[in-house]
PDB file of C-alpha atoms in Angstrom:
ATOM      1  CA  UNK A 567      12.798-183.632 -74.716  1.00  0.00           C
ATOM      2  CA  UNK A 568      16.403-183.460 -73.440  1.00  0.00           C
ATOM      3  CA  UNK A 569      16.245-182.797 -69.342  1.00  0.00           C
ATOM      4  CA  UNK A 570      18.990-181.017 -67.650  1.00  0.00           C
ATOM      5  CA  UNK A 571      18.781-182.019 -63.856  1.00  0.00           C
ATOM      6  CA  UNK A 572      20.942-179.663 -61.995  1.00  0.00           C
ATOM      7  CA  UNK A 573      21.517-179.746 -58.276  1.00  0.00           C
ATOM      8  CA  UNK A 574      21.820-176.160 -56.672  1.00  0.00           C
ATOM      9  CA  UNK A 575      24.403-176.863 -53.791  1.00  0.00           C
ATOM     10  CA  UNK A 576      26.503-175.466 -51.048  1.00  0.00           C
ATOM     11  CA  UNK A 577      28.783-176.236 -47.971  1.00  0.00           C
ATOM     12  CA  UNK A 578      26.946-174.193 -45.598  1.00  0.00           C
ATOM     13  CA  UNK A 579      23.275-172.863 -44.693  1.00  0.00           C
ATOM     14  CA  UNK A 580      22.213-169.501 -45.552  1.00  0.00           C
ATOM     15  CA  UNK A 581      24.370-168.737 -48.729  1.00  0.00           C
ATOM     16  CA  UNK A 582      21.072-167.984 -50.719  1.00  0.00           C
ATOM     17  CA  UNK A 583      20.456-171.346 -52.506  1.00  0.00           C
ATOM     18  CA  UNK A 584      16.811-171.023 -52.547  1.00  0.00           C
ATOM     19  CA  UNK A 585      16.941-167.322 -53.771  1.00  0.00           C
ATOM     20  CA  UNK A 586      19.254-168.722 -56.584  1.00  0.00           C
ATOM     21  CA  UNK A 587      17.201-171.477 -57.527  1.00  0.00           C
ATOM     22  CA  UNK A 588      13.846-169.215 -57.874  1.00  0.00           C
ATOM     23  CA  UNK A 589      15.508-166.558 -59.761  1.00  0.00           C
ATOM     24  CA  UNK A 590      17.538-168.967 -61.970  1.00  0.00           C
ATOM     25  CA  UNK A 591      14.363-170.744 -62.721  1.00  0.00           C
ATOM     26  CA  UNK A 592      12.146-167.562 -63.588  1.00  0.00           C
ATOM     27  CA  UNK A 593      15.316-166.444 -65.714  1.00  0.00           C
ATOM     28  CA  UNK A 594      15.428-169.738 -67.715  1.00  0.00           C
ATOM     29  CA  UNK A 595      11.744-169.638 -68.189  1.00  0.00           C
ATOM     30  CA  UNK A 596      11.866-166.187 -69.771  1.00  0.00           C
ATOM     31  CA  UNK A 597      14.371-167.697 -72.204  1.00  0.00           C
ATOM     32  CA  UNK A 598      11.651-169.820 -73.310  1.00  0.00           C
ATOM     33  CA  UNK A 599      12.726-173.020 -71.171  1.00  0.00           C
ATOM     34  CA  UNK A 600      10.242-175.341 -69.386  1.00  0.00           C
ATOM     35  CA  UNK A 601      11.516-175.317 -65.780  1.00  0.00           C
ATOM     36  CA  UNK A 602      10.593-177.478 -62.666  1.00  0.00           C
ATOM     37  CA  UNK A 603      11.924-176.158 -59.628  1.00  0.00           C
ATOM     38  CA  UNK A 604      12.301-178.708 -56.818  1.00  0.00           C
ATOM     39  CA  UNK A 605      12.353-178.119 -53.100  1.00  0.00           C
ATOM     40  CA  UNK A 606      14.932-180.663 -52.215  1.00  0.00           C
ATOM     41  CA  UNK A 607      15.530-179.448 -48.609  1.00  0.00           C
ATOM     42  CA  UNK A 608      13.241-181.783 -46.832  1.00  0.00           C
ATOM     43  CA  UNK A 609      13.442-180.415 -43.204  1.00  0.00           C
ATOM     44  CA  UNK A 610      13.129-176.441 -44.430  1.00  0.00           C
ATOM     45  CA  UNK A 611      11.529-176.336 -47.307  1.00  0.00           C
ATOM     46  CA  UNK A 612      10.422-172.879 -48.417  1.00  0.00           C
ATOM     47  CA  UNK A 613      11.137-172.589 -52.288  1.00  0.00           C
ATOM     48  CA  UNK A 614       7.519-172.485 -53.092  1.00  0.00           C
ATOM     49  CA  UNK A 615       6.921-169.549 -50.941  1.00  0.00           C
ATOM     50  CA  UNK A 616       9.777-167.632 -52.927  1.00  0.00           C
ATOM     51  CA  UNK A 617       7.862-168.364 -56.053  1.00  0.00           C
ATOM     52  CA  UNK A 618       4.437-167.290 -54.788  1.00  0.00           C
ATOM     53  CA  UNK A 619       3.000-171.079 -54.178  1.00  0.00           C
ATOM     54  CA  UNK A 620       1.441-170.974 -50.669  1.00  0.00           C
ATOM     55  CA  UNK A 621      -1.319-173.553 -50.944  1.00  0.00           C
ATOM     56  CA  UNK A 622      -0.059-176.862 -52.126  1.00  0.00           C
ATOM     57  CA  UNK A 623      -2.167-179.545 -50.704  1.00  0.00           C
ATOM     58  CA  UNK A 624      -0.028-182.432 -51.916  1.00  0.00           C
ATOM     59  CA  UNK A 625       3.794-182.061 -51.417  1.00  0.00           C
ATOM     60  CA  UNK A 626       7.082-183.893 -52.459  1.00  0.00           C
ATOM     61  CA  UNK A 627       6.865-185.381 -49.085  1.00  0.00           C
ATOM     62  CA  UNK A 628       3.751-187.129 -49.704  1.00  0.00           C
ATOM     63  CA  UNK A 629       5.304-188.749 -52.955  1.00  0.00           C
ATOM     64  CA  UNK A 630       8.353-189.613 -50.825  1.00  0.00           C
ATOM     65  CA  UNK A 631       6.272-191.165 -48.026  1.00  0.00           C
ATOM     66  CA  UNK A 632       4.318-193.241 -50.837  1.00  0.00           C
ATOM     67  CA  UNK A 633       1.024-191.555 -50.377  1.00  0.00           C
ATOM     68  CA  UNK A 634       0.734-189.496 -53.580  1.00  0.00           C
ATOM     69  CA  UNK A 635       1.787-189.535 -57.298  1.00  0.00           C
ATOM     70  CA  UNK A 636       4.519-187.251 -58.522  1.00  0.00           C
ATOM     71  CA  UNK A 637       2.166-185.546 -61.097  1.00  0.00           C
ATOM     72  CA  UNK A 638      -0.198-184.474 -58.104  1.00  0.00           C
ATOM     73  CA  UNK A 639       2.456-182.704 -56.394  1.00  0.00           C
ATOM     74  CA  UNK A 640       3.762-180.473 -59.195  1.00  0.00           C
ATOM     75  CA  UNK A 641       2.232-176.711 -59.594  1.00  0.00           C
ATOM     76  CA  UNK A 642       2.225-174.039 -61.803  1.00  0.00           C
ATOM     77  CA  UNK A 643       3.326-170.641 -60.867  1.00  0.00           C
ATOM     78  CA  UNK A 644       2.624-167.002 -61.933  1.00  0.00           C
ATOM     79  CA  UNK A 645       5.782-167.168 -63.967  1.00  0.00           C
ATOM     80  CA  UNK A 646       5.998-168.261 -67.483  1.00  0.00           C
ATOM     81  CA  UNK A 647       7.305-171.552 -68.117  1.00  0.00           C
ATOM     82  CA  UNK A 648       7.902-172.298 -64.492  1.00  0.00           C
ATOM     83  CA  UNK A 649       6.674-175.262 -62.285  1.00  0.00           C
ATOM     84  CA  UNK A 650       7.433-176.089 -58.540  1.00  0.00           C
ATOM     85  CA  UNK A 651       7.318-179.341 -57.001  1.00  0.00           C
ATOM     86  CA  UNK A 652       7.042-178.096 -53.159  1.00  0.00           C
ATOM     87  CA  UNK A 653       8.011-179.665 -50.056  1.00  0.00           C
ATOM     88  CA  UNK A 654       5.597-179.779 -46.776  1.00  0.00           C
ATOM     89  CA  UNK A 655       6.463-177.403 -43.852  1.00  0.00           C
ATOM     90  CA  UNK A 656       5.177-179.648 -40.883  1.00  0.00           C
ATOM     91  CA  UNK A 657       7.226-182.145 -38.853  1.00  0.00           C
ATOM     92  CA  UNK A 658       4.686-184.875 -39.382  1.00  0.00           C
ATOM     93  CA  UNK A 659       5.464-184.909 -43.235  1.00  0.00           C
ATOM     94  CA  UNK A 660       9.082-184.715 -42.796  1.00  0.00           C
ATOM     95  CA  UNK A 661       9.149-187.722 -40.395  1.00  0.00           C
ATOM     96  CA  UNK A 662       7.357-189.794 -42.903  1.00  0.00           C
ATOM     97  CA  UNK A 663       9.262-188.822 -46.028  1.00  0.00           C
ATOM     98  CA  UNK A 664      11.908-191.237 -47.213  1.00  0.00           C
ATOM     99  CA  UNK A 665      14.918-188.995 -48.776  1.00  0.00           C
ATOM    100  CA  UNK A 666      16.419-192.378 -50.394  1.00  0.00           C
ATOM    101  CA  UNK A 667      13.717-192.421 -52.970  1.00  0.00           C
ATOM    102  CA  UNK A 668      14.375-188.787 -54.119  1.00  0.00           C
ATOM    103  CA  UNK A 669      16.689-189.658 -57.080  1.00  0.00           C
ATOM    104  CA  UNK A 670      14.250-192.307 -58.459  1.00  0.00           C
ATOM    105  CA  UNK A 671      11.435-189.752 -58.102  1.00  0.00           C
ATOM    106  CA  UNK A 672      13.233-186.879 -59.772  1.00  0.00           C
ATOM    107  CA  UNK A 673      14.460-188.912 -62.742  1.00  0.00           C
ATOM    108  CA  UNK A 674      11.239-190.300 -63.234  1.00  0.00           C
ATOM    109  CA  UNK A 675      10.394-186.596 -64.609  1.00  0.00           C
ATOM    110  CA  UNK A 676      12.957-186.641 -67.145  1.00  0.00           C
ATOM    111  CA  UNK A 677      11.967-185.765 -70.802  1.00  0.00           C
ATOM    112  CA  UNK A 678       8.960-183.714 -69.429  1.00  0.00           C
ATOM    113  CA  UNK A 679      11.035-180.441 -68.890  1.00  0.00           C
ATOM    114  CA  UNK A 680      14.164-178.861 -70.275  1.00  0.00           C
ATOM    115  CA  UNK A 681      15.502-177.873 -66.601  1.00  0.00           C
ATOM    116  CA  UNK A 682      14.769-179.561 -63.482  1.00  0.00           C
ATOM    117  CA  UNK A 683      16.467-177.496 -60.666  1.00  0.00           C
ATOM    118  CA  UNK A 684      16.582-178.863 -57.290  1.00  0.00           C
ATOM    119  CA  UNK A 685      17.286-176.671 -54.347  1.00  0.00           C
ATOM    120  CA  UNK A 686      19.521-178.813 -52.039  1.00  0.00           C
ATOM    121  CA  UNK A 687      20.252-178.605 -48.243  1.00  0.00           C
ATOM    122  CA  UNK A 688      23.569-177.720 -47.221  1.00  0.00           C
ATOM    123  CA  UNK A 689      26.327-180.159 -46.112  1.00  0.00           C
ATOM    124  CA  UNK A 690      26.746-183.820 -46.684  1.00  0.00           C
ATOM    125  CA  UNK A 691      24.399-185.756 -44.285  1.00  0.00           C
ATOM    126  CA  UNK A 692      21.947-188.178 -45.704  1.00  0.00           C
ATOM    127  CA  UNK A 693      19.120-185.946 -46.989  1.00  0.00           C
ATOM    128  CA  UNK A 694      21.405-183.217 -48.505  1.00  0.00           C
ATOM    129  CA  UNK A 695      23.515-186.148 -50.603  1.00  0.00           C
ATOM    130  CA  UNK A 696      19.748-187.460 -51.590  1.00  0.00           C
ATOM    131  CA  UNK A 697      18.927-184.401 -52.843  1.00  0.00           C
ATOM    132  CA  UNK A 698      22.109-183.400 -54.565  1.00  0.00           C
ATOM    133  CA  UNK A 699      22.613-186.999 -55.945  1.00  0.00           C
ATOM    134  CA  UNK A 700      19.340-186.643 -57.710  1.00  0.00           C
ATOM    135  CA  UNK A 701      21.187-184.106 -60.338  1.00  0.00           C
ATOM    136  CA  UNK A 702      23.178-185.022 -62.954  1.00  0.00           C
ATOM    137  CA  UNK A 703      24.938-181.601 -62.993  1.00  0.00           C
ATOM    138  CA  UNK A 704      25.849-179.330 -59.811  1.00  0.00           C
ATOM    139  CA  UNK A 705      26.045-175.473 -59.888  1.00  0.00           C
ATOM    140  CA  UNK A 706      27.727-174.324 -56.479  1.00  0.00           C
ATOM    141  CA  UNK A 707      26.608-171.415 -54.595  1.00  0.00           C
ATOM    142  CA  UNK A 708      28.967-169.513 -52.163  1.00  0.00           C
ATOM    143  CA  UNK A 709      29.394-166.256 -50.279  1.00  0.00           C
ATOM    144  CA  UNK A 710      32.625-164.278 -50.470  1.00  0.00           C
ATOM    145  CA  UNK A 711      34.276-165.450 -47.184  1.00  0.00           C
ATOM    146  CA  UNK A 712      36.811-168.061 -46.717  1.00  0.00           C
ATOM    147  CA  UNK A 713      35.170-170.818 -44.717  1.00  0.00           C
ATOM    148  CA  UNK A 714      32.186-170.748 -46.960  1.00  0.00           C
ATOM    149  CA  UNK A 715      34.210-170.798 -50.006  1.00  0.00           C
ATOM    150  CA  UNK A 716      36.316-173.908 -48.710  1.00  0.00           C
ATOM    151  CA  UNK A 717      33.107-175.908 -47.444  1.00  0.00           C
ATOM    152  CA  UNK A 718      31.395-175.515 -50.831  1.00  0.00           C
ATOM    153  CA  UNK A 719      34.580-176.165 -52.598  1.00  0.00           C
ATOM    154  CA  UNK A 720      34.954-179.682 -50.856  1.00  0.00           C
ATOM    155  CA  UNK A 721      31.129-180.406 -51.506  1.00  0.00           C
ATOM    156  CA  UNK A 722      31.754-179.939 -55.019  1.00  0.00           C
ATOM    157  CA  UNK A 723      34.679-182.458 -54.767  1.00  0.00           C
ATOM    158  CA  UNK A 724      32.357-184.994 -53.246  1.00  0.00           C
ATOM    159  CA  UNK A 725      29.816-184.602 -56.156  1.00  0.00           C
ATOM    160  CA  UNK A 726      32.311-184.927 -58.792  1.00  0.00           C
ATOM    161  CA  UNK A 727      33.938-188.022 -57.402  1.00  0.00           C
ATOM    162  CA  UNK A 728      30.132-189.241 -57.306  1.00  0.00           C
ATOM    163  CA  UNK A 729      29.709-188.522 -61.053  1.00  0.00           C
ATOM    164  CA  UNK A 730      27.877-184.909 -61.313  1.00  0.00           C
ATOM    165  CA  UNK A 731      29.381-182.630 -63.422  1.00  0.00           C
ATOM    166  CA  UNK A 732      30.473-179.350 -61.973  1.00  0.00           C
ATOM    167  CA  UNK A 733      29.172-176.589 -63.757  1.00  0.00           C
ATOM    168  CA  UNK A 734      30.865-173.878 -61.956  1.00  0.00           C
ATOM    169  CA  UNK A 735      29.916-171.558 -58.963  1.00  0.00           C
ATOM    170  CA  UNK A 736      28.053-168.556 -58.070  1.00  0.00           C
ATOM    171  CA  UNK A 737      29.556-166.346 -55.785  1.00  0.00           C
ATOM    172  CA  UNK A 738      26.339-164.670 -54.152  1.00  0.00           C
ATOM    173  CA  UNK A 739      25.846-161.714 -51.855  1.00  0.00           C
ATOM    174  CA  UNK A 740      28.712-159.825 -53.152  1.00  0.00           C
ATOM    175  CA  UNK A 741      29.583-156.490 -51.863  1.00  0.00           C
ATOM    176  CA  UNK A 742      28.027-156.721 -48.191  1.00  0.00           C
ATOM    177  CA  UNK A 743      31.389-155.657 -46.421  1.00  0.00           C
ATOM    178  CA  UNK A 744      34.693-154.183 -47.504  1.00  0.00           C
ATOM    179  CA  UNK A 745      36.166-157.751 -46.384  1.00  0.00           C
ATOM    180  CA  UNK A 746      34.493-159.818 -48.779  1.00  0.00           C
ATOM    181  CA  UNK A 747      37.004-161.998 -50.833  1.00  0.00           C
ATOM    182  CA  UNK A 748      37.022-160.651 -54.557  1.00  0.00           C
ATOM    183  CA  UNK A 749      35.620-162.785 -57.291  1.00  0.00           C
ATOM    184  CA  UNK A 750      39.271-163.488 -58.764  1.00  0.00           C
ATOM    185  CA  UNK A 751      40.500-164.703 -55.610  1.00  0.00           C
ATOM    186  CA  UNK A 752      37.131-166.643 -54.953  1.00  0.00           C
ATOM    187  CA  UNK A 753      37.690-168.641 -58.354  1.00  0.00           C
ATOM    188  CA  UNK A 754      41.290-169.595 -57.383  1.00  0.00           C
ATOM    189  CA  UNK A 755      39.988-171.175 -54.171  1.00  0.00           C
ATOM    190  CA  UNK A 756      37.115-172.903 -56.025  1.00  0.00           C
ATOM    191  CA  UNK A 757      39.399-173.931 -58.927  1.00  0.00           C
ATOM    192  CA  UNK A 758      36.086-174.127 -61.119  1.00  0.00           C
ATOM    193  CA  UNK A 759      34.632-171.318 -63.382  1.00  0.00           C
ATOM    194  CA  UNK A 760      32.671-168.321 -61.887  1.00  0.00           C
ATOM    195  CA  UNK A 761      29.475-168.158 -63.776  1.00  0.00           C
ATOM    196  CA  UNK A 762      28.173-165.229 -61.987  1.00  0.00           C
ATOM    197  CA  UNK A 763      28.461-162.691 -59.192  1.00  0.00           C
ATOM    198  CA  UNK A 764      24.979-161.763 -57.458  1.00  0.00           C
ATOM    199  CA  UNK A 765      25.544-158.567 -55.843  1.00  0.00           C
ATOM    200  CA  UNK A 766      24.022-157.823 -52.472  1.00  0.00           C
ATOM    201  CA  UNK A 767      20.890-156.173 -53.613  1.00  0.00           C
ATOM    202  CA  UNK A 768      17.754-154.975 -51.309  1.00  0.00           C
ATOM    203  CA  UNK A 769      15.584-155.888 -54.534  1.00  0.00           C
ATOM    204  CA  UNK A 770      16.427-159.486 -54.303  1.00  0.00           C
ATOM    205  CA  UNK A 771      15.415-159.592 -50.506  1.00  0.00           C
ATOM    206  CA  UNK A 772      12.347-157.239 -51.192  1.00  0.00           C
ATOM    207  CA  UNK A 773      11.072-159.780 -54.006  1.00  0.00           C
ATOM    208  CA  UNK A 774      11.711-162.995 -51.853  1.00  0.00           C
ATOM    209  CA  UNK A 775       9.333-161.439 -49.265  1.00  0.00           C
ATOM    210  CA  UNK A 776       6.840-160.866 -51.761  1.00  0.00           C
ATOM    211  CA  UNK A 777       6.900-164.128 -53.383  1.00  0.00           C
ATOM    212  CA  UNK A 778       8.101-162.560 -56.432  1.00  0.00           C
ATOM    213  CA  UNK A 779      11.835-163.478 -57.753  1.00  0.00           C
ATOM    214  CA  UNK A 780      13.882-160.030 -58.333  1.00  0.00           C
ATOM    215  CA  UNK A 781      14.072-160.960 -62.324  1.00  0.00           C
ATOM    216  CA  UNK A 782      10.554-160.484 -62.152  1.00  0.00           C
ATOM    217  CA  UNK A 783      10.276-157.952 -59.350  1.00  0.00           C
ATOM    218  CA  UNK A 784      12.580-155.595 -60.333  1.00  0.00           C
ATOM    219  CA  UNK A 785      14.302-156.492 -63.579  1.00  0.00           C
ATOM    220  CA  UNK A 786      16.083-153.630 -64.242  1.00  0.00           C
ATOM    221  CA  UNK A 787      17.876-153.799 -60.726  1.00  0.00           C
ATOM    222  CA  UNK A 788      21.681-154.922 -60.627  1.00  0.00           C
ATOM    223  CA  UNK A 789      20.733-158.513 -58.901  1.00  0.00           C
ATOM    224  CA  UNK A 790      17.964-159.332 -61.422  1.00  0.00           C
ATOM    225  CA  UNK A 791      20.367-158.417 -64.191  1.00  0.00           C
ATOM    226  CA  UNK A 792      23.025-160.505 -62.370  1.00  0.00           C
ATOM    227  CA  UNK A 793      20.656-163.512 -62.578  1.00  0.00           C
ATOM    228  CA  UNK A 794      19.734-163.149 -66.127  1.00  0.00           C
ATOM    229  CA  UNK A 795      23.599-163.494 -66.858  1.00  0.00           C
ATOM    230  CA  UNK A 796      23.534-166.515 -64.877  1.00  0.00           C
ATOM    231  CA  UNK A 797      20.742-168.224 -66.950  1.00  0.00           C
ATOM    232  CA  UNK A 798      22.500-167.459 -69.870  1.00  0.00           C
ATOM    233  CA  UNK A 799      25.592-169.041 -68.858  1.00  0.00           C
ATOM    234  CA  UNK A 800      23.857-172.104 -67.502  1.00  0.00           C
ATOM    235  CA  UNK A 801      22.096-172.309 -70.866  1.00  0.00           C
ATOM    236  CA  UNK A 802      25.030-172.021 -72.617  1.00  0.00           C
ATOM    237  CA  UNK A 803      26.684-175.009 -71.050  1.00  0.00           C
ATOM    238  CA  UNK A 804      24.110-177.425 -72.453  1.00  0.00           C
ATOM    239  CA  UNK A 805      25.848-180.633 -73.872  1.00  0.00           C
ATOM    240  CA  UNK A 806      29.484-180.199 -72.423  1.00  0.00           C
ATOM    241  CA  UNK A 807      28.921-181.882 -69.223  1.00  0.00           C
ATOM    242  CA  UNK A 808      31.351-184.729 -70.254  1.00  0.00           C
ATOM    243  CA  UNK A 809      34.033-182.106 -70.735  1.00  0.00           C
ATOM    244  CA  UNK A 810      33.680-180.580 -67.502  1.00  0.00           C
ATOM    245  CA  UNK A 811      36.570-181.508 -65.157  1.00  0.00           C
ATOM    246  CA  UNK A 812      37.049-180.678 -61.465  1.00  0.00           C
TER     247      UNK A 812
END
């Protein structure tokens, strides 16, 4: 099995990386792909909650602390073909985990999944870089405001120089205000392909609170349809990593 390892990244916090990771995982699972969603945000882990898994006894933090095997920290979700590697939420585990081990841990799972999606922290600090560099491809997530666009573009440039293939970007939470930068202008700023525009949709927030991504919570909502389109675009990009230029 060929495994695509994709880091979900942004230049700012609060852009919706976790929501994108969860919905993209479920949408790819519905396409028959075996998916592992990884909570790579070692200080603010919450991906497993968005996927409805809230009783993980063994986590990625235990693996990074050398106290558990990776296979013991992976859980099935209620969604078809989707598994999650959760992080711990308590500070004691955060202190013990060594983020520098993350790339080797993730790459040890190659061949077991079609997709490994890593929900990464924002920025370029050590834990964020360890998570982002665990991937071989990167999907940028940004909001339609200029500071967010430029910060995310900078992260993309750094990752491209580090050898990751930049698939493109997601314009998330579009339509919140009349001042939102339109998709065409955002694409000019980012200088990479726009893969999907995710609208501001109450169904997305409602699903997140219920631990059921919008793709399953309200599949007929505009937000869910946008995530399905994103999954189609990401799936379509298989095998062209070497051709992607920043």
